[in-house]
Coordinates of C-alpha atoms in Angstrom, one line a residue:
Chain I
X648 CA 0.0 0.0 0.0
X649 CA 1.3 3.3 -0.8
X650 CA 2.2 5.6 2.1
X651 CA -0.2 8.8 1.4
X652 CA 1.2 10.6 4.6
X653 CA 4.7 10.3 1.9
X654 CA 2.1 13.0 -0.3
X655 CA 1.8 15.5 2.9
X656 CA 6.0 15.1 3.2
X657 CA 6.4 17.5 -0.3
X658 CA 6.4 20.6 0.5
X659 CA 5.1 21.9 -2.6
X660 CA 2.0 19.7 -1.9
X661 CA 2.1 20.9 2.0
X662 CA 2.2 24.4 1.1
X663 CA -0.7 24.2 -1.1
X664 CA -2.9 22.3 1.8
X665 CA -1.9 25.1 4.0
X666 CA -2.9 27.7 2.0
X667 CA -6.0 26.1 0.3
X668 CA -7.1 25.5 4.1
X669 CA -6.5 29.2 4.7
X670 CA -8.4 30.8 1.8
X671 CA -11.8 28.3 2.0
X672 CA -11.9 29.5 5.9
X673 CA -11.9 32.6 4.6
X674 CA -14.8 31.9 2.2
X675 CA -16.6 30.0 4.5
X676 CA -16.7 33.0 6.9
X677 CA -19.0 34.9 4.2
X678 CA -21.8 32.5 5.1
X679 CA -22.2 34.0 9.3
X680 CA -21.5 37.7 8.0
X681 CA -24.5 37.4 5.5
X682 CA -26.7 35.8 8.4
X683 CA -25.3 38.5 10.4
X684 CA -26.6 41.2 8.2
X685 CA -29.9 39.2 7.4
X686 CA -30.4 39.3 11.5
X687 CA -29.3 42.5 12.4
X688 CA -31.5 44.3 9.4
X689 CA -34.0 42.1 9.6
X690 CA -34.1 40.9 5.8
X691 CA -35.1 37.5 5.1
X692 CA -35.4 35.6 1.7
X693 CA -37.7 32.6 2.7
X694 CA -41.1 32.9 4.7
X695 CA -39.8 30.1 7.4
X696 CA -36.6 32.6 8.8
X697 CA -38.9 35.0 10.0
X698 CA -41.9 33.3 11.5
X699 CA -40.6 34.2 15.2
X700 CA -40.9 38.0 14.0
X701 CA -44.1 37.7 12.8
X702 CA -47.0 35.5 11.6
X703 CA -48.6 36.3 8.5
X704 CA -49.2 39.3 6.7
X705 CA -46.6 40.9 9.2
X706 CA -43.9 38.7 8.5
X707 CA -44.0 39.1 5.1
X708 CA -42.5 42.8 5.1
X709 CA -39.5 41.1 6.4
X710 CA -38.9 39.0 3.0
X711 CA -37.0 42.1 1.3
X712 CA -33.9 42.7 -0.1
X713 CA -31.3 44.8 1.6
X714 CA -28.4 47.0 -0.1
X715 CA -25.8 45.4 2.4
X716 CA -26.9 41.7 2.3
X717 CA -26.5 41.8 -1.2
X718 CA -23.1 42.9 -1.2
X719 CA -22.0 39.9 1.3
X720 CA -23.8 37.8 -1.2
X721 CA -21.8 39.5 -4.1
X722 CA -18.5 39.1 -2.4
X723 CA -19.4 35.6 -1.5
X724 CA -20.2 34.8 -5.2
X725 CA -17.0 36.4 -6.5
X726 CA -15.0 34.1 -4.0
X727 CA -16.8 30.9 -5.3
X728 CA -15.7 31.9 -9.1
X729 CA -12.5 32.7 -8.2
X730 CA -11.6 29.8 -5.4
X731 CA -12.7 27.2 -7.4
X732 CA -10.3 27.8 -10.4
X733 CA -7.2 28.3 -7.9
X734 CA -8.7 25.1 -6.2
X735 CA -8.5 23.1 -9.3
X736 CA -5.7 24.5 -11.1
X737 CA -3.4 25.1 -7.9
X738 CA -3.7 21.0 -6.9
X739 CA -2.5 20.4 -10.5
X740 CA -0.2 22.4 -10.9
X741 CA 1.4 21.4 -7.0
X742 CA 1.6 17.7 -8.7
X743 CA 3.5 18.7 -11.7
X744 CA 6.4 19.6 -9.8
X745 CA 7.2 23.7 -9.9
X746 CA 9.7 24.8 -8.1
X747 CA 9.0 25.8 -4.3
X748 CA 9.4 29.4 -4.1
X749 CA 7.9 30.0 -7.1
X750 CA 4.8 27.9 -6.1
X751 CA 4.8 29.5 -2.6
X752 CA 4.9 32.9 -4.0
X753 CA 2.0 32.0 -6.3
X754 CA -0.2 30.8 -3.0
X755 CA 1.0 33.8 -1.0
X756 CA -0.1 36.6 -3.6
X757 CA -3.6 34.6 -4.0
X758 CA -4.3 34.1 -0.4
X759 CA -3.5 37.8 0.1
X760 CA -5.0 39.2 -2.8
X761 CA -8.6 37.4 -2.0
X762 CA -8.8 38.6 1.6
X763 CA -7.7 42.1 0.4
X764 CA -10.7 41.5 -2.0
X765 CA -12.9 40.7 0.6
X766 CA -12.1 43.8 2.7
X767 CA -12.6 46.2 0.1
X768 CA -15.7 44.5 -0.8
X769 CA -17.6 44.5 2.7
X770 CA -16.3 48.2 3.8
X771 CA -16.4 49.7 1.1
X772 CA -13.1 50.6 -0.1
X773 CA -12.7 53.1 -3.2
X774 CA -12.2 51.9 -6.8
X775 CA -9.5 50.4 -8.0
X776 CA -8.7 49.0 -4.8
X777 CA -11.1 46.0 -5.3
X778 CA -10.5 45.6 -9.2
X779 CA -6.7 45.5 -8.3
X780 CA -7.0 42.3 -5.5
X781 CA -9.4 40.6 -8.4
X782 CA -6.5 41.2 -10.9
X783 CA -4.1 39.8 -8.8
X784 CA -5.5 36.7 -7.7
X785 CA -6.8 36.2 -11.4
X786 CA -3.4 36.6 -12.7
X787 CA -1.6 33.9 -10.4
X788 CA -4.7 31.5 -11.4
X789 CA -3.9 32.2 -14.8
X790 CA 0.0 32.0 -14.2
X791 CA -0.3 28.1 -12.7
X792 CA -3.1 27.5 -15.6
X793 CA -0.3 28.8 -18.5
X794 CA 2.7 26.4 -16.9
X795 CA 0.5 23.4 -16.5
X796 CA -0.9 24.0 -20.4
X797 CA 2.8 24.6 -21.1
X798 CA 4.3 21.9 -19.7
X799 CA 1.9 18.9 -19.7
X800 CA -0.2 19.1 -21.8
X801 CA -1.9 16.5 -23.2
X802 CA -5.1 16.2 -25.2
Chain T
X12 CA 5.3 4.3 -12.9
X13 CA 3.3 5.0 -9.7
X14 CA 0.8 2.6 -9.2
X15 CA -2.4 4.7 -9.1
X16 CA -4.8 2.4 -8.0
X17 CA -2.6 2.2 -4.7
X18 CA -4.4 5.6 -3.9
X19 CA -7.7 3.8 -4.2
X20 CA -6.8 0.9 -1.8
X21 CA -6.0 3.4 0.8
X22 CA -9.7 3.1 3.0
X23 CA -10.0 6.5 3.8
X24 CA -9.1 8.1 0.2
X25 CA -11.7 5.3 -0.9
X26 CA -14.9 6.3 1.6
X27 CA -13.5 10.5 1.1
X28 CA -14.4 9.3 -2.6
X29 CA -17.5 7.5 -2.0
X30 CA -18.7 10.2 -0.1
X31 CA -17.7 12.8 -2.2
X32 CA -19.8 11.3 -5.4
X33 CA -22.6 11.2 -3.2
X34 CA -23.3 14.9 -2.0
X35 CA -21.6 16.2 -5.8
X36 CA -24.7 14.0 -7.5
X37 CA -27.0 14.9 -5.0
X38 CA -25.9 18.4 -5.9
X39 CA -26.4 18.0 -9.3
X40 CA -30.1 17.0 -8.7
X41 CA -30.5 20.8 -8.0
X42 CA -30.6 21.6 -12.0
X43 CA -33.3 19.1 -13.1
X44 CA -35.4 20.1 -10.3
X45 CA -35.0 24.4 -11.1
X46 CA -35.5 22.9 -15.0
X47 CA -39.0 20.9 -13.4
X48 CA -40.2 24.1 -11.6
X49 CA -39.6 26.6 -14.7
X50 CA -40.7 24.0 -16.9
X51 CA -44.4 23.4 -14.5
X52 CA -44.8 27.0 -13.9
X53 CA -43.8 28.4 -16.9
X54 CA -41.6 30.6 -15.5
X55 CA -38.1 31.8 -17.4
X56 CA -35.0 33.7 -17.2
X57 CA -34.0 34.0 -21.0
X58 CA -36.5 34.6 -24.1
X59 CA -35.3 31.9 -25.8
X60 CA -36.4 29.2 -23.4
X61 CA -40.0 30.3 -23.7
X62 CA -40.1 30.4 -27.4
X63 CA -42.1 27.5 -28.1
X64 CA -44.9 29.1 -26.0
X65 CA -45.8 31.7 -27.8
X66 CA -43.9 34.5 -29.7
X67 CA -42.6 38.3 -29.3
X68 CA -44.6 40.2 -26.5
X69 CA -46.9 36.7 -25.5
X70 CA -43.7 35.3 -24.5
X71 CA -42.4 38.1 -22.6
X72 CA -45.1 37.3 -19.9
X73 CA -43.4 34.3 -18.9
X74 CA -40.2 36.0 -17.8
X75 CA -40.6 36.6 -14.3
X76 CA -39.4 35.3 -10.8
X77 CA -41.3 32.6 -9.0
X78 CA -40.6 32.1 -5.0
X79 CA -40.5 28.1 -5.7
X80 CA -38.0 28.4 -8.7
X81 CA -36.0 30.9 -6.2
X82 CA -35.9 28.7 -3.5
X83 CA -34.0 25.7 -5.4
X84 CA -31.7 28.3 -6.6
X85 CA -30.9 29.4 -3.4
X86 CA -30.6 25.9 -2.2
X87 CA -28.4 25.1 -5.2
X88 CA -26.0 28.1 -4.4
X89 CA -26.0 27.1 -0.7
X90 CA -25.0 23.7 -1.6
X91 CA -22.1 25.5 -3.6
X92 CA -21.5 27.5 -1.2
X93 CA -20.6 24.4 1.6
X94 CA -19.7 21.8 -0.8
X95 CA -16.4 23.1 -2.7
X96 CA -14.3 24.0 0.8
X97 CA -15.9 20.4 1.8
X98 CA -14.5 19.3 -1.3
X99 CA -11.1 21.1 -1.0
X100 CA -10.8 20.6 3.0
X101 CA -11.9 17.8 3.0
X102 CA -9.3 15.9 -0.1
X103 CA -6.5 17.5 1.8
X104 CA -8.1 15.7 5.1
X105 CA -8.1 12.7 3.2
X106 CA -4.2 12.6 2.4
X107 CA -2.9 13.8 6.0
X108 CA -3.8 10.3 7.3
X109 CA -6.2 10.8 10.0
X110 CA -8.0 7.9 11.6
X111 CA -10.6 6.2 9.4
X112 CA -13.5 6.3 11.8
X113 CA -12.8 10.0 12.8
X114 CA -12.4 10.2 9.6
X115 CA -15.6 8.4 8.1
X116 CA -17.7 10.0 10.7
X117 CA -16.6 13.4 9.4
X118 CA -18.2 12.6 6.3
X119 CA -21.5 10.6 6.8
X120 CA -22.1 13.9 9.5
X121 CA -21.6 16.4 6.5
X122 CA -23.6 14.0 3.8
X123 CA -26.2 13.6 5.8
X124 CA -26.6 17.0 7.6
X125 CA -26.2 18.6 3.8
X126 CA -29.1 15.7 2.5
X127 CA -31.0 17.1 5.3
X128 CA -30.8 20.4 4.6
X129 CA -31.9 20.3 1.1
X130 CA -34.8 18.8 2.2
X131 CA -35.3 21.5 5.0
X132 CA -34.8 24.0 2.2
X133 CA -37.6 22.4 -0.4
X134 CA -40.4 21.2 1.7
X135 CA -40.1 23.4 3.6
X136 CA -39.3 22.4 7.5
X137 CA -39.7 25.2 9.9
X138 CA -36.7 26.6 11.2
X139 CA -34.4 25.8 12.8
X140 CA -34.0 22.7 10.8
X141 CA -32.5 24.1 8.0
X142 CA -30.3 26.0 9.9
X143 CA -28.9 23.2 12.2
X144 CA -28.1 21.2 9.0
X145 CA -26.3 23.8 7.9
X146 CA -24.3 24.1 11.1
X147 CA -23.5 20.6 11.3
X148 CA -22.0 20.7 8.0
X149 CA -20.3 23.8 8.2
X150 CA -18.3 21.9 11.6
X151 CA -17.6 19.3 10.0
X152 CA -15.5 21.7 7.5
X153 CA -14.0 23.3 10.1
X154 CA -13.6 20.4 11.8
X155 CA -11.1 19.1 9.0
X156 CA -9.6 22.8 8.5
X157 CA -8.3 22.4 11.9
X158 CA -6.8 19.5 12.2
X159 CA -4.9 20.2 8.8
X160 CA -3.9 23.4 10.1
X161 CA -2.6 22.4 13.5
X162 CA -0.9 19.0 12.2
X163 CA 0.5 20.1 8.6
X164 CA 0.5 24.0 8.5
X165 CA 3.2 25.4 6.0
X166 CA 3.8 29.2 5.6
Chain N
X126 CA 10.2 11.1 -0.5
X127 CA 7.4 9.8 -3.1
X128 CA 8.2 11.3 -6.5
X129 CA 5.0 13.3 -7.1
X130 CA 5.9 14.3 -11.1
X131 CA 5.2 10.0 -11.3
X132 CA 1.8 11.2 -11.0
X133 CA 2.3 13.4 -13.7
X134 CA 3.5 10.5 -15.5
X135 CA -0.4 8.8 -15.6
X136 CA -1.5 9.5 -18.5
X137 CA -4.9 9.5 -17.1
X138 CA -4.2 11.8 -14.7
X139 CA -2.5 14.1 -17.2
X140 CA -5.6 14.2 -19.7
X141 CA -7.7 15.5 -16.6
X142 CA -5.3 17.8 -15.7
X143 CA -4.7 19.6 -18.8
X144 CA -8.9 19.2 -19.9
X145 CA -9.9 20.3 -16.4
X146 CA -7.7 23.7 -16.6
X147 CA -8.9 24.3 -19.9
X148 CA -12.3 24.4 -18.6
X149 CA -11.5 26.3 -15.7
X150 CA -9.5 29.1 -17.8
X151 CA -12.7 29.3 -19.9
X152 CA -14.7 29.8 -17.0
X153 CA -12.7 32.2 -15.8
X154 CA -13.1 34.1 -19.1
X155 CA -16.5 34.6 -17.7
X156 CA -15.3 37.5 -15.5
X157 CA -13.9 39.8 -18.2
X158 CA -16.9 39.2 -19.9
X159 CA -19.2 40.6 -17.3
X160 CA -16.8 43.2 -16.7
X161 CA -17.0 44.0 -20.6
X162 CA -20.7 44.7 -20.4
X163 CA -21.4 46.1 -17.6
X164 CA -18.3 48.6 -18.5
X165 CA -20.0 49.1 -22.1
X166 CA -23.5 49.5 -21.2
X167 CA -22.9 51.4 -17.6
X168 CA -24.6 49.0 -15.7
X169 CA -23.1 48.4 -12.2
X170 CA -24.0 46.5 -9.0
X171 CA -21.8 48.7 -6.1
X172 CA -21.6 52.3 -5.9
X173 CA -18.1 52.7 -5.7
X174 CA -17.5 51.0 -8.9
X175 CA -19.8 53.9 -11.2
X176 CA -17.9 56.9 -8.7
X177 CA -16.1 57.7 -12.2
X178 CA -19.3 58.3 -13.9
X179 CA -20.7 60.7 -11.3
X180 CA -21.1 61.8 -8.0
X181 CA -24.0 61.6 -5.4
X182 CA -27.4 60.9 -7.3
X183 CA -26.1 61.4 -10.3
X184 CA -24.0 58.1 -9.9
X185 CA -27.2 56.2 -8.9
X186 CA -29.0 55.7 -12.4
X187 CA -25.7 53.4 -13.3
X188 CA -26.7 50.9 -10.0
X189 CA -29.3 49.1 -12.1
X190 CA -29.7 45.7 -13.3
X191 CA -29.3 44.7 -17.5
X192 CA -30.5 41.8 -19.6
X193 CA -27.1 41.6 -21.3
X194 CA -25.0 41.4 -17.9
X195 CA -27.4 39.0 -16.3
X196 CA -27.4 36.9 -19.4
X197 CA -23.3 36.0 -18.5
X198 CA -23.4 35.5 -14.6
X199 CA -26.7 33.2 -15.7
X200 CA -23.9 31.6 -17.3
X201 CA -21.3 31.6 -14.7
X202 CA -23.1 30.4 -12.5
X203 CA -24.5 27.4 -14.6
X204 CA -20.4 27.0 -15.5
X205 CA -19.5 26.7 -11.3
X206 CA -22.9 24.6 -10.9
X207 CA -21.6 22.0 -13.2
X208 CA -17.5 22.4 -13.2
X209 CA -17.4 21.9 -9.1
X210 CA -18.8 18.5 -10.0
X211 CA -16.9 17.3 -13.0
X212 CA -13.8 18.8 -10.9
X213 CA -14.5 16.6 -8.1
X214 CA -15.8 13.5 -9.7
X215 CA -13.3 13.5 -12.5
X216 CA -10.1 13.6 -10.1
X217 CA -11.7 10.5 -8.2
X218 CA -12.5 8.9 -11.5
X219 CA -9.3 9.8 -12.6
X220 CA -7.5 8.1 -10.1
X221 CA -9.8 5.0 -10.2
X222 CA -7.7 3.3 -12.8
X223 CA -10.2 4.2 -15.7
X224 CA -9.2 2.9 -19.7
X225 CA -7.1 5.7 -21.2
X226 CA -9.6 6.2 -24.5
X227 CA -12.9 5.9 -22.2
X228 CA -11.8 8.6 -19.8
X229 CA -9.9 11.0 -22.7
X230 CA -13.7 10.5 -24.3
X231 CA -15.6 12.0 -20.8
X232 CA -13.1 14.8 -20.6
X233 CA -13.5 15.9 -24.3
X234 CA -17.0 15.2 -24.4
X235 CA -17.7 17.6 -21.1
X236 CA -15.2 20.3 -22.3
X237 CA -17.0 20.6 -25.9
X238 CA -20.4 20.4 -24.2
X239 CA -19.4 23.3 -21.7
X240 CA -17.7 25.2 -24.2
X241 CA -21.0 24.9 -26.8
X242 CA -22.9 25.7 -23.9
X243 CA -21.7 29.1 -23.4
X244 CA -21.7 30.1 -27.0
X245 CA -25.0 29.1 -27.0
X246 CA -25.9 31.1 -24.0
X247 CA -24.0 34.2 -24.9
X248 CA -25.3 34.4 -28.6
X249 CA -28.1 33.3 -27.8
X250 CA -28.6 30.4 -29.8
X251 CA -32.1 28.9 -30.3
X252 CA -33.6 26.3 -27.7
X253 CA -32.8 23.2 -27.6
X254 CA -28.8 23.9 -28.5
X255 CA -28.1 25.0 -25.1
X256 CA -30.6 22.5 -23.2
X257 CA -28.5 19.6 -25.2
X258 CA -24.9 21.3 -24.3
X259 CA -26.1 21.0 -20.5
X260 CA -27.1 17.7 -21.0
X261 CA -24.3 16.0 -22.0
X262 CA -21.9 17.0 -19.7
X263 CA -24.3 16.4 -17.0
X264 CA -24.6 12.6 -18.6
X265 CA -20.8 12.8 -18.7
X266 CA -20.2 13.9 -15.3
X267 CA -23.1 11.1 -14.0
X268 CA -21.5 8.3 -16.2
X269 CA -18.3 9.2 -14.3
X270 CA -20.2 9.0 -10.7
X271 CA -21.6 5.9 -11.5
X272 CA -18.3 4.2 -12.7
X273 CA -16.6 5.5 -9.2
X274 CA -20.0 4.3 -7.2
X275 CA -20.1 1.1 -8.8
X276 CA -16.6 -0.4 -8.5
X277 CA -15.6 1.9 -5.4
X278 CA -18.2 2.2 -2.8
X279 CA -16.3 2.3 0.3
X280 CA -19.2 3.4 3.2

């Protein structure tokens, strides 16, 4: 039987766990600041969230939707179309064997990048500070996606 | 030439897969069933899905938002939103050798707490069963997050 | 150490990985093409993004929502909906020690389908070329789960 915990010993492979880990906590954090906002502002999508507020007629002015839900939601979205590339692309390309301060450097701008994204999503920060962290993250995404085509292709 | 099928002898790698397929097909069950509401309520998003009943400003009628056909999406996106760091976390889990009951129970708890919350979502059950499923699942995730970080973190 | 570039060296495993980051780079593509229109057509979704275009009120007639822009997140999020499965499935599948041509087959046939599904989407073409694009790689992704649940079940 193959020794997987041999897998976990590159560190290429390590590093990529790490900062994987990292960056879908991250995500996964949007989920309690939108139910945060939904609770605190008292704006519900579905009739069943809001039933101890109200019964009826009077709980239905509570389905509504709310300038600074939507933006969580918004941020959230943008993390699911940008995570799951770097998911997908970043695993591959930490099999094929880059070298590891290249790779690490990759991960690190990403993982940085993202959160940055997130902050000047939720406060809001001034253009182009958002469009910059998407740029960024997109770029390294794209950077592991053009080494892997490069290299290993195979169609 | 590395044996790959080694990988699939290793018990937890196996039940992570098993597991995996599950939730990702029962995912995938969300499309057919926004696809059954539009098509029983005649309710679309683009023009040219409601061609065929009826043409120009008769069709235009059946471009609108229905609650049921919103509530499968949001279930769908909620699934998204809880399976992919699952899906990341959780492979990463897989390959740091943890112990394949703690391991096993991780993932029957987050299949079945995510099978449970879809159901919440469509029926729909009263709160809070929706939102315990969704907080069962979403510790299970962190679960895994944590022992990865504490046991294999790498800056 | 186990030599992870023998991984590389599947050529399984090296089909899915140059297929799969193909797919992802063209979903990525989605997110310059929102940009595109909503920078074209002045149609924006945060207030800080139109600032350039106005202050104050004057700024608020660009926070609206268009046909056009909808029509490519529709198809985003259609592209995560069904790429976080195939992702998934197809690196369990891939490592279950699947015939070279069968699983070369699946990956080309999903990547077309996806690829044809977003033409068709963007265009738009007539119904039923976009319901078909959907459907195969759904049957693709499915014929893939089934493969994995029938010869790997591990519960």
């Amino acid at each position: 039987m193959v020794d997987l915990t041999q897998l976990m010993e590159d560190e290429v492979f390590m590093a990529f766990a790490s900062y994987t880990t990292i960056i879908l906590s991250k995500m996964m954090f949007m989920s309690p600041a939108t139910a945060f906002y939904r609770l605190t502002r008292k704006v519900f999508a579905n009739p069943e969230d809001c039933a101890s507020f109200g019964k009826g007629e009077n709980a239905k002015k509570y389905l509504r939707v709310d300038d600074r839900v939507e933006r969580v939601r918004r941020a959230h979205l943008n993390d699911l179309e940008n995570i799951v590339p770097f998911l997908g692309i970043g695993l591959l390309y930490s099999l094929s064997g880059p070298d590891l301060s290249t790779a690490v450097l990759h991960f690190r701008l990403f993982v940085g990048a993202r959160i940055y994204h997130t902050i000047s999503y939720l406060l809001p920060l001034p253009q182009p500070n958002r469009a910059l962290a998407f740029f960024v993250g997109y770029g390294v995404t794209l950077s592991m996606a053009y080494r892997l085509l490069k290299t290993r292709l195979y169609l």
